[in-house]
Each structure stands twice: as structure tokens, then as C-alpha cells.
PDB file of C-alpha atoms in Angstrom:
ATOM      1  CA  MET N   1       7.075  68.038  10.330  1.00 47.00           C
ATOM      2  CA  THR N   2       5.020  65.430  12.101  1.00 50.00           C
ATOM      3  CA  MET N   3       6.717  62.729  14.090  1.00 52.00           C
ATOM      4  CA  MET N   4       5.473  59.156  13.579  1.00 51.00           C
ATOM      5  CA  ASN N   5       4.456  57.319  16.751  1.00 52.00           C
ATOM      6  CA  PRO N   6       7.133  54.770  17.633  1.00 52.00           C
ATOM      7  CA  ARG N   7       4.316  52.288  18.234  1.00 55.00           C
ATOM      8  CA  GLY N   8       2.708  52.822  14.808  1.00 59.00           C
ATOM      9  CA  TRP N   9       6.091  52.539  13.114  1.00 58.00           C
ATOM     10  CA  SER N  10       6.903  49.249  14.788  1.00 65.00           C
ATOM     11  CA  SER N  11       3.494  47.829  13.958  1.00 69.00           C
ATOM     12  CA  GLN N  12       3.840  48.727  10.295  1.00 73.00           C
ATOM     13  CA  LEU N  13       7.375  47.169  10.109  1.00 71.00           C
ATOM     14  CA  PHE N  14       5.941  44.038  11.843  1.00 69.00           C
ATOM     15  CA  LEU N  15       3.051  43.766   9.309  1.00 75.00           C
ATOM     16  CA  ARG N  16       5.384  44.305   6.349  1.00 76.00           C
ATOM     17  CA  ARG N  17       7.793  41.469   7.663  1.00 75.00           C
ATOM     18  CA  LYS N  18       4.933  39.196   8.225  1.00 73.00           C
ATOM     19  CA  GLU N  19       3.457  39.747   4.795  1.00 78.00           C
ATOM     20  CA  ARG N  20       6.960  39.090   3.282  1.00 76.00           C
ATOM     21  CA  ARG N  21       7.238  35.743   5.302  1.00 75.00           C
ATOM     22  CA  ARG N  22       3.759  34.651   4.167  1.00 75.00           C
ATOM     23  CA  ASN N  23       4.603  35.260   0.426  1.00 72.00           C
ATOM     24  CA  CYS N  24       7.872  33.558   0.779  1.00 70.00           C
ATOM     25  CA  CYS N  25       6.262  30.586   2.567  1.00 67.00           C
ATOM     26  CA  ALA N  26       3.514  30.411  -0.070  1.00 68.00           C
ATOM     27  CA  GLY N  27       6.046  30.304  -2.801  1.00 66.00           C
ATOM     28  CA  LEU N  28       8.166  27.606  -1.061  1.00 62.00           C
ATOM     29  CA  PHE N  29       5.079  25.543  -0.548  1.00 61.00           C
ATOM     30  CA  ALA N  30       3.997  25.928  -4.217  1.00 64.00           C
ATOM     31  CA  SER N  31       7.463  24.809  -5.439  1.00 59.00           C
ATOM     32  CA  VAL N  32       7.343  21.742  -3.031  1.00 56.00           C
ATOM     33  CA  ARG N  33       3.873  20.640  -4.246  1.00 60.00           C
ATOM     34  CA  LYS N  34       5.009  21.120  -7.904  1.00 59.00           C
ATOM     35  CA  ALA N  35       8.101  19.012  -7.291  1.00 50.00           C
ATOM     36  CA  ALA N  36       6.152  16.345  -5.232  1.00 50.00           C
ATOM     37  CA  ALA N  37       3.559  16.157  -8.252  1.00 51.00           C
ATOM     38  CA  LYS N  38       6.428  15.709 -10.699  1.00 49.00           C
ATOM     39  CA  VAL N  39       8.087  12.899  -8.761  1.00 45.00           C
ATOM     40  CA  LYS N  40       4.757  11.150  -8.188  1.00 49.00           C
ATOM     41  CA  ALA N  41       4.143  11.321 -11.974  1.00 50.00           C
ATOM     42  CA  GLN N  42       7.412   9.797 -12.752  1.00 58.00           C
ATOM     43  CA  THR N  43       7.016   6.983  -9.985  1.00 85.00           C
ATOM     44  CA  LEU N  44       5.325   3.658 -10.842  1.00 92.00           C
ATOM     45  CA  PRO N  45       2.629   2.366  -8.665  1.00 94.00           C
ATOM     46  CA  LEU N  46       3.424   0.012  -5.765  1.00 93.00           C
ATOM     47  CA  TYR N  47       1.533  -2.740  -7.676  1.00 94.00           C
ATOM     48  CA  TRP N  48      -1.265  -3.380 -10.139  1.00 96.00           C
ATOM     49  CA  GLY N  49      -4.169  -5.666  -8.676  1.00 96.00           C
ATOM     50  CA  ILE N  50      -7.679  -6.799  -8.726  1.00 96.00           C
ATOM     51  CA  PHE N  51      -9.644  -5.230  -5.890  1.00 96.00           C
ATOM     52  CA  PHE N  52     -12.955  -6.416  -4.413  1.00 94.00           C
ATOM     53  CA  ASP N  53     -14.596  -3.394  -2.720  1.00 87.00           C
ATOM     54  CA  LYS N  54     -17.575  -4.250  -0.510  1.00 83.00           C
ATOM     55  CA  ASN N  55     -17.887  -7.803  -2.048  1.00 88.00           C
ATOM     56  CA  GLU N  56     -20.406  -9.580   0.122  1.00 90.00           C
ATOM     57  CA  ALA N  57     -19.666 -12.948  -1.089  1.00 90.00           C
ATOM     58  CA  LEU N  58     -16.011 -12.660  -0.382  1.00 92.00           C
ATOM     59  CA  ALA N  59     -16.468 -11.065   3.020  1.00 91.00           C
ATOM     60  CA  LYS N  60     -18.758 -13.964   3.874  1.00 92.00           C
ATOM     61  CA  VAL N  61     -16.104 -16.547   2.872  1.00 91.00           C
ATOM     62  CA  VAL N  62     -13.373 -14.714   4.793  1.00 92.00           C
ATOM     63  CA  GLU N  63     -15.578 -14.597   7.936  1.00 92.00           C
ATOM     64  CA  ASP N  64     -16.384 -18.150   7.799  1.00 91.00           C
ATOM     65  CA  CYS N  65     -12.702 -19.145   7.286  1.00 90.00           C
ATOM     66  CA  SER N  66     -11.257 -16.718   9.854  1.00 91.00           C
ATOM     67  CA  ARG N  67     -13.012 -18.787  12.754  1.00 91.00           C
ATOM     68  CA  SER N  68     -10.103 -21.333  12.438  1.00 90.00           C
ATOM     69  CA  PHE N  69      -7.525 -18.904  12.450  1.00 93.00           C
ATOM     70  CA  PRO N  70      -4.957 -18.297  15.238  1.00 92.00           C
ATOM     71  CA  SER N  71      -5.711 -15.342  17.565  1.00 93.00           C
ATOM     72  CA  TYR N  72      -2.415 -13.664  16.640  1.00 94.00           C
ATOM     73  CA  PHE N  73      -3.398 -13.580  12.880  1.00 95.00           C
ATOM     74  CA  ARG N  74      -3.845  -9.979  11.479  1.00 93.00           C
ATOM     75  CA  LYS N  75      -6.610  -9.744   8.774  1.00 92.00           C
ATOM     76  CA  VAL N  76      -5.617  -7.972   5.535  1.00 92.00           C
ATOM     77  CA  PRO N  77      -8.006  -4.975   5.247  1.00 88.00           C
ATOM     78  CA  ASP N  78      -8.321  -4.733   1.426  1.00 88.00           C
ATOM     79  CA  CYS N  79      -8.386  -8.224  -0.060  1.00 92.00           C
ATOM     80  CA  HIS N  80      -7.018  -8.175  -3.615  1.00 95.00           C
ATOM     81  CA  VAL N  81      -5.104 -10.277  -6.216  1.00 96.00           C
ATOM     82  CA  THR N  82      -1.679  -8.758  -6.927  1.00 96.00           C
ATOM     83  CA  LEU N  83      -1.200  -8.884 -10.688  1.00 96.00           C
ATOM     84  CA  LEU N  84       2.287  -7.077 -10.999  1.00 96.00           C
ATOM     85  CA  PHE N  85       4.551  -5.657  -8.230  1.00 94.00           C
ATOM     86  CA  ALA N  86       6.373  -2.452  -9.263  1.00 94.00           C
ATOM     87  CA  GLY N  87       7.496  -1.312  -5.764  1.00 91.00           C
ATOM     88  CA  ALA N  88       6.994   2.377  -6.575  1.00 90.00           C
ATOM     89  CA  ALA N  89      10.164   2.379  -8.629  1.00 91.00           C
ATOM     90  CA  ARG N  90      11.406   5.145 -10.686  1.00 90.00           C
ATOM     91  CA  SER N  91      11.954   3.155 -13.817  1.00 93.00           C
ATOM     92  CA  ASN N  92      10.982  -0.093 -15.559  1.00 95.00           C
ATOM     93  CA  GLU N  93      14.529  -1.403 -14.935  1.00 95.00           C
ATOM     94  CA  ALA N  94      14.449  -0.841 -11.146  1.00 94.00           C
ATOM     95  CA  ALA N  95      10.874  -2.341 -11.047  1.00 93.00           C
ATOM     96  CA  ALA N  96      11.889  -5.386 -13.087  1.00 93.00           C
ATOM     97  CA  LYS N  97      14.770  -5.897 -10.661  1.00 93.00           C
ATOM     98  CA  LEU N  98      12.461  -5.816  -7.670  1.00 89.00           C
ATOM     99  CA  SER N  99      10.216  -8.274  -9.371  1.00 88.00           C
ATOM    100  CA  SER N 100      13.125 -10.529 -10.324  1.00 89.00           C
ATOM    101  CA  MET N 101      11.970 -10.619 -13.888  1.00 92.00           C
ATOM    102  CA  GLN N 102      13.440  -9.701 -17.261  1.00 94.00           C
ATOM    103  CA  LEU N 103      12.903  -6.119 -18.281  1.00 95.00           C
ATOM    104  CA  GLU N 104      10.901  -7.112 -21.481  1.00 95.00           C
ATOM    105  CA  GLU N 105       8.581  -9.378 -19.491  1.00 95.00           C
ATOM    106  CA  PHE N 106       8.022  -6.579 -17.063  1.00 95.00           C
ATOM    107  CA  VAL N 107       7.333  -3.876 -19.734  1.00 95.00           C
ATOM    108  CA  ARG N 108       4.827  -6.366 -21.455  1.00 96.00           C
ATOM    109  CA  LEU N 109       3.103  -7.053 -18.263  1.00 96.00           C
ATOM    110  CA  ARG N 110       2.846  -3.334 -17.276  1.00 96.00           C
ATOM    111  CA  SER N 111       1.341  -2.327 -20.635  1.00 95.00           C
ATOM    112  CA  ALA N 112      -1.191  -5.127 -20.202  1.00 96.00           C
ATOM    113  CA  CYS N 113      -2.167  -4.078 -16.675  1.00 96.00           C
ATOM    114  CA  THR N 114      -2.395  -0.369 -17.732  1.00 95.00           C
ATOM    115  CA  GLN N 115      -4.807  -1.224 -20.525  1.00 95.00           C
ATOM    116  CA  LEU N 116      -7.084  -3.225 -18.021  1.00 96.00           C
ATOM    117  CA  GLU N 117      -7.209  -0.360 -15.498  1.00 96.00           C
ATOM    118  CA  GLY N 118     -10.872   0.244 -14.576  1.00 95.00           C
ATOM    119  CA  ARG N 119     -12.089  -2.953 -16.106  1.00 95.00           C
ATOM    120  CA  SER N 120     -14.193  -5.624 -14.273  1.00 95.00           C
ATOM    121  CA  VAL N 121     -12.607  -9.119 -13.864  1.00 95.00           C
ATOM    122  CA  GLU N 122     -14.219 -12.394 -12.660  1.00 95.00           C
ATOM    123  CA  VAL N 123     -12.007 -14.417 -10.294  1.00 95.00           C
ATOM    124  CA  GLU N 124     -12.592 -18.057  -9.164  1.00 94.00           C
ATOM    125  CA  LEU N 125     -11.927 -19.002  -5.563  1.00 93.00           C
ATOM    126  CA  LEU N 126     -10.413 -22.488  -5.608  1.00 90.00           C
ATOM    127  CA  SER N 127      -9.108 -23.361  -2.235  1.00 89.00           C
ATOM    128  CA  MET N 128      -7.599 -21.975   1.076  1.00 91.00           C
ATOM    129  CA  ALA N 129      -3.830 -22.617   2.053  1.00 92.00           C
ATOM    130  CA  LYS N 130      -2.886 -22.133   5.457  1.00 92.00           C
ATOM    131  CA  ASP N 131       0.215 -22.575   7.833  1.00 92.00           C
ATOM    132  CA  ALA N 132       1.338 -21.181  11.235  1.00 93.00           C
ATOM    133  CA  ASP N 133       2.062 -17.624   9.779  1.00 94.00           C
ATOM    134  CA  LEU N 134      -0.575 -16.915   7.024  1.00 95.00           C
ATOM    135  CA  ALA N 135      -3.868 -17.908   5.262  1.00 94.00           C
ATOM    136  CA  CYS N 136      -4.607 -17.226   1.619  1.00 94.00           C
ATOM    137  CA  PHE N 137      -7.097 -18.185  -1.090  1.00 94.00           C
ATOM    138  CA  SER N 138      -5.710 -19.848  -4.254  1.00 92.00           C
ATOM    139  CA  VAL N 139      -7.644 -18.366  -7.261  1.00 94.00           C
ATOM    140  CA  GLN N 140      -7.874 -18.815 -10.895  1.00 93.00           C
ATOM    141  CA  LEU N 141      -7.772 -15.828 -13.303  1.00 95.00           C
ATOM    142  CA  PRO N 142      -9.542 -15.674 -16.630  1.00 93.00           C
ATOM    143  CA  GLU N 143      -7.593 -15.775 -19.858  1.00 91.00           C
ATOM    144  CA  GLY N 144      -5.867 -12.584 -21.007  1.00 90.00           C
ATOM    145  CA  VAL N 145      -5.456 -11.130 -17.562  1.00 95.00           C
ATOM    146  CA  PRO N 146      -1.662 -10.539 -16.988  1.00 94.00           C
ATOM    147  CA  PHE N 147       0.099 -11.882 -13.972  1.00 93.00           C
ATOM    148  CA  GLY N 148       3.597 -11.510 -12.811  1.00 91.00           C
ATOM    149  CA  ASN N 149       3.713 -14.412 -10.429  1.00 86.00           C
ATOM    150  CA  ARG N 150       3.462 -18.154 -10.370  1.00 86.00           C
ATOM    151  CA  HIS N 151       0.527 -18.650  -8.081  1.00 91.00           C
ATOM    152  CA  PRO N 152      -2.416 -16.249  -8.230  1.00 94.00           C
ATOM    153  CA  HIS N 153      -3.835 -15.836  -4.738  1.00 95.00           C
ATOM    154  CA  ILE N 154      -5.661 -13.534  -2.209  1.00 95.00           C
ATOM    155  CA  THR N 155      -3.812 -13.006   1.116  1.00 95.00           C
ATOM    156  CA  VAL N 156      -6.474 -12.964   3.824  1.00 95.00           C
ATOM    157  CA  ALA N 157      -4.553 -12.955   7.243  1.00 95.00           C
ATOM    158  CA  HIS N 158      -0.947 -13.179   8.416  1.00 95.00           C
ATOM    159  CA  SER N 159       1.056 -13.306  11.714  1.00 94.00           C
ATOM    160  CA  PRO N 160       3.181 -10.305  12.702  1.00 93.00           C
ATOM    161  CA  GLN N 161       6.259 -12.328  11.859  1.00 93.00           C
ATOM    162  CA  VAL N 162       5.601 -12.428   8.030  1.00 93.00           C
ATOM    163  CA  GLY N 163       4.028 -10.188   5.451  1.00 91.00           C
ATOM    164  CA  PRO N 164       1.437 -10.887   2.772  1.00 92.00           C
ATOM    165  CA  VAL N 165       4.377 -11.804   0.320  1.00 91.00           C
ATOM    166  CA  HIS N 166       4.632 -15.099   2.390  1.00 93.00           C
ATOM    167  CA  SER N 167       1.690 -16.398   0.321  1.00 93.00           C
ATOM    168  CA  ASN N 168       4.062 -17.085  -2.539  1.00 92.00           C
ATOM    169  CA  THR N 169       6.295 -19.124  -0.326  1.00 91.00           C
ATOM    170  CA  LEU N 170       3.327 -21.149   1.062  1.00 92.00           C
ATOM    171  CA  LEU N 171       1.723 -21.890  -2.285  1.00 92.00           C
ATOM    172  CA  GLY N 172       4.944 -22.749  -3.771  1.00 90.00           C
ATOM    173  CA  ARG N 173       5.657 -25.224  -1.127  1.00 90.00           C
ATOM    174  CA  LEU N 174       2.142 -26.907  -1.515  1.00 88.00           C
ATOM    175  CA  HIS N 175       2.487 -27.030  -5.257  1.00 84.00           C
ATOM    176  CA  GLU N 176       5.813 -28.803  -5.062  1.00 86.00           C
ATOM    177  CA  ARG N 177       4.435 -31.256  -2.590  1.00 83.00           C
ATOM    178  CA  ALA N 178       1.341 -31.876  -4.737  1.00 78.00           C
ATOM    179  CA  ARG N 179       3.582 -32.391  -7.825  1.00 79.00           C
ATOM    180  CA  ALA N 180       5.853 -34.806  -6.119  1.00 79.00           C
ATOM    181  CA  SER N 181       2.680 -36.987  -4.992  1.00 76.00           C
ATOM    182  CA  ASN N 182       0.866 -36.540  -8.267  1.00 69.00           C
ATOM    183  CA  GLU N 183      -2.011 -34.939  -6.636  1.00 61.00           C
ATOM    184  CA  SER N 184      -4.790 -32.565  -8.106  1.00 54.00           C
ATOM    185  CA  LYS N 185      -3.731 -29.099  -9.218  1.00 54.00           C
ATOM    186  CA  VAL N 186      -5.916 -27.643  -6.303  1.00 54.00           C
ATOM    187  CA  VAL N 187      -3.880 -27.295  -3.170  1.00 55.00           C
ATOM    188  CA  GLY N 188      -5.210 -26.700   0.125  1.00 59.00           C
ATOM    189  CA  ASP N 189      -8.740 -27.036   1.450  1.00 63.00           C
ATOM    190  CA  ARG N 190     -11.348 -26.486  -1.281  1.00 60.00           C
ATOM    191  CA  LEU N 191     -13.669 -23.577  -0.264  1.00 58.00           C
ATOM    192  CA  CYS N 192     -16.889 -24.926  -1.948  1.00 55.00           C
ATOM    193  CA  THR N 193     -18.209 -26.935  -4.796  1.00 51.00           C
ATOM    194  CA  PRO N 194     -18.865 -25.561  -7.286  1.00 60.00           C
ATOM    195  CA  SER N 195     -15.894 -22.955  -6.931  1.00 73.00           C
ATOM    196  CA  LEU N 196     -17.296 -19.457  -5.909  1.00 87.00           C
ATOM    197  CA  LYS N 197     -16.688 -16.711  -8.599  1.00 92.00           C
ATOM    198  CA  ILE N 198     -16.398 -13.031  -7.615  1.00 93.00           C
ATOM    199  CA  VAL N 199     -16.043  -9.777  -9.591  1.00 95.00           C
ATOM    200  CA  GLY N 200     -13.211  -7.345  -8.950  1.00 95.00           C
ATOM    201  CA  THR N 201     -11.783  -4.107 -10.655  1.00 96.00           C
ATOM    202  CA  VAL N 202      -8.229  -3.818 -11.937  1.00 96.00           C
ATOM    203  CA  GLN N 203      -6.530  -0.777 -10.338  1.00 95.00           C
ATOM    204  CA  ALA N 204      -2.982   0.580  -9.834  1.00 95.00           C
ATOM    205  CA  PHE N 205      -2.326   1.022  -6.104  1.00 93.00           C
ATOM    206  CA  ARG N 206      -0.256   4.106  -5.383  1.00 89.00           C
ATOM    207  CA  VAL N 207       1.209   5.199  -1.955  1.00 76.00           C
ATOM    208  CA  SER N 208       1.775   8.890  -1.248  1.00 63.00           C
ATOM    209  CA  PRO N 209       4.917   9.183   0.834  1.00 53.00           C
ATOM    210  CA  ARG N 210       4.618  11.460   3.822  1.00 52.00           C
ATOM    211  CA  ARG N 211       7.128  12.972   5.967  1.00 47.00           C
ATOM    212  CA  PRO N 212       7.104  11.275   9.369  1.00 45.00           C
ATOM    213  CA  SER N 213       6.161  13.636  12.305  1.00 45.00           C
ATOM    214  CA  ARG N 214       8.942  14.617  14.684  1.00 46.00           C
ATOM    215  CA  PHE N 215       6.358  14.398  17.574  1.00 42.00           C
ATOM    216  CA  ALA N 216       4.399  11.604  18.995  1.00 43.00           C
ATOM    217  CA  PRO N 217       0.687  11.214  18.257  1.00 48.00           C
ATOM    218  CA  ARG N 218      -1.641  13.908  19.738  1.00 46.00           C
ATOM    219  CA  SER N 219      -3.083  11.486  22.284  1.00 44.00           C
ATOM    220  CA  GLN N 220       0.568  10.622  23.389  1.00 48.00           C
ATOM    221  CA  VAL N 221       2.201  14.028  23.434  1.00 46.00           C
ATOM    222  CA  LYS N 222       4.080  14.986  26.467  1.00 53.00           C
ATOM    223  CA  VAL N 223       5.301  18.381  27.354  1.00 50.00           C
ATOM    224  CA  ASN N 224       8.399  19.587  29.284  1.00 52.00           C
ATOM    225  CA  LYS N 225       8.644  22.045  31.943  1.00 48.00           C
ATOM    226  CA  HIS N 226       8.435  24.840  29.342  1.00 48.00           C
ATOM    227  CA  GLY N 227       5.145  23.549  28.001  1.00 47.00           C
ATOM    228  CA  ARG N 228       6.630  22.520  24.717  1.00 50.00           C
ATOM    229  CA  PRO N 229       5.832  19.081  23.207  1.00 51.00           C
ATOM    230  CA  VAL N 230       8.793  16.412  23.841  1.00 54.00           C
ATOM    231  CA  ARG N 231      10.367  15.038  20.643  1.00 52.00           C
ATOM    232  CA  TYR N 232      11.079  11.411  20.122  1.00 48.00           C
ATOM    233  CA  SER N 233      14.754  12.073  19.879  1.00 46.00           C
ATOM    234  CA  GLU N 234      14.688  14.048  23.150  1.00 44.00           C
ATOM    235  CA  LYS N 235      16.225  12.102  26.030  1.00 45.00           C
ATOM    236  CA  LYS N 236      14.531  11.754  29.277  1.00 45.00           C
TER     237      LYS N 236
END
């Protein structure tokens, strides 16, 4: 009877355990990916909007107007017109509550936005509205394009104190002031005469949630005396 070398036996045992671990992890990752895909399919988009990818006319107008912006303004990277906000909710009821509208109205607008996905839409730039916190373009949409807000607009830049949603407050305030003084419907500074028309595409904007890393960015990683990365939660 031949005796197995202890080293050979331990190596085979190690390889078996490693293979078992690999198969277990592969099955676990497959289950996680499947569950994530199912959740994503059941989740509504963050919003539907009209996007203007690499539109030179819009980029030129934004560049010209940005010269008068305060230095603390942050430009919006992807200029768009939000048609309907859904907040990545799990149901129509939750999304309607987030948008502060009736369920029937939200369902109608969602259906209309879904039918328009991928289609080109011409948008007319009317004027620019600006205060100490935000700058946006007031726009006019063509007939038949659904819109879940009172004042269609393109947010161009904003301060760190507010988000793009502040455009609704700014335009609402200007419209109320114009209505009280019986001024024209165009609020803010007119961009050009005749008004500029640009073409965009209706798309649903989705955000894939990612689990935040427990460690600092690679360029900022610090190691402890054992050579291991220091976690955010680790006290100095």
C-alpha cells in the first residue's frame, strides 16, 4: 500500500475547497444579478425628458450666457427638458405622490412619454431666467408633447445651495409677477429674435444604484501599520 505525500494531500484538499468556493460565489453572483435585473425592470425611470446630445446651437447659447453667471455656479452637464418626474419609484402610485399629481394624470402622462421614446422633438428657446442661485431657459414645447409641470424649461447652471428643481420656483415667481403687472407671457431676458429652435430626443433616464465603497477613492487610500486600507468608519 502506497502512502500519499502529506503535501500532495493538502494541496488537493486546498484545490477542492477553492473550486467549491468559486462555484458557490458564481452561483451567488448570478442570483444577485438576476434579482437586480428584476428590481430594475420593476422600477420606473428617474424621469422622462428631451435630451440634446451634442447640439452645437444650444451649446453656443449656453456658452454665451454663462459669461454673466457668478463664479460659484455649477453648469448642468446634460441639458434637457424634464417631461415627467417618476423618481425611480416602484409603482405608479408612489411616482404620482412624488410628482404631487393625481394617479390618473400620472398614468396618462407616463403612457404618452413611453410612446414618444426615441422620437425627435423640436423645442423653442424663449428666454433666460436667472437669480442668485440658478439660471434656466424658458422653452415652448410643440403640441402633443406631454408635460407634467407648469413651466417647461432647461436648467443651465445652479449654485451649490439649490438643485435643478429650483427652476420651477424661479419661473413660477416670474410668471406670477408678470401676471400681476399684465406683462407679456415671455418672462426673463429674451435670448434671440426670432426665437431659437433646437431638436432633441425623448428618452427615459434611469439610474443604476450602486453599493457605495467602504474605502476611499484609490488616489486617497491610506494604509495602517499592517499595510491594509483604512476604512472611512475607522477612527484615527
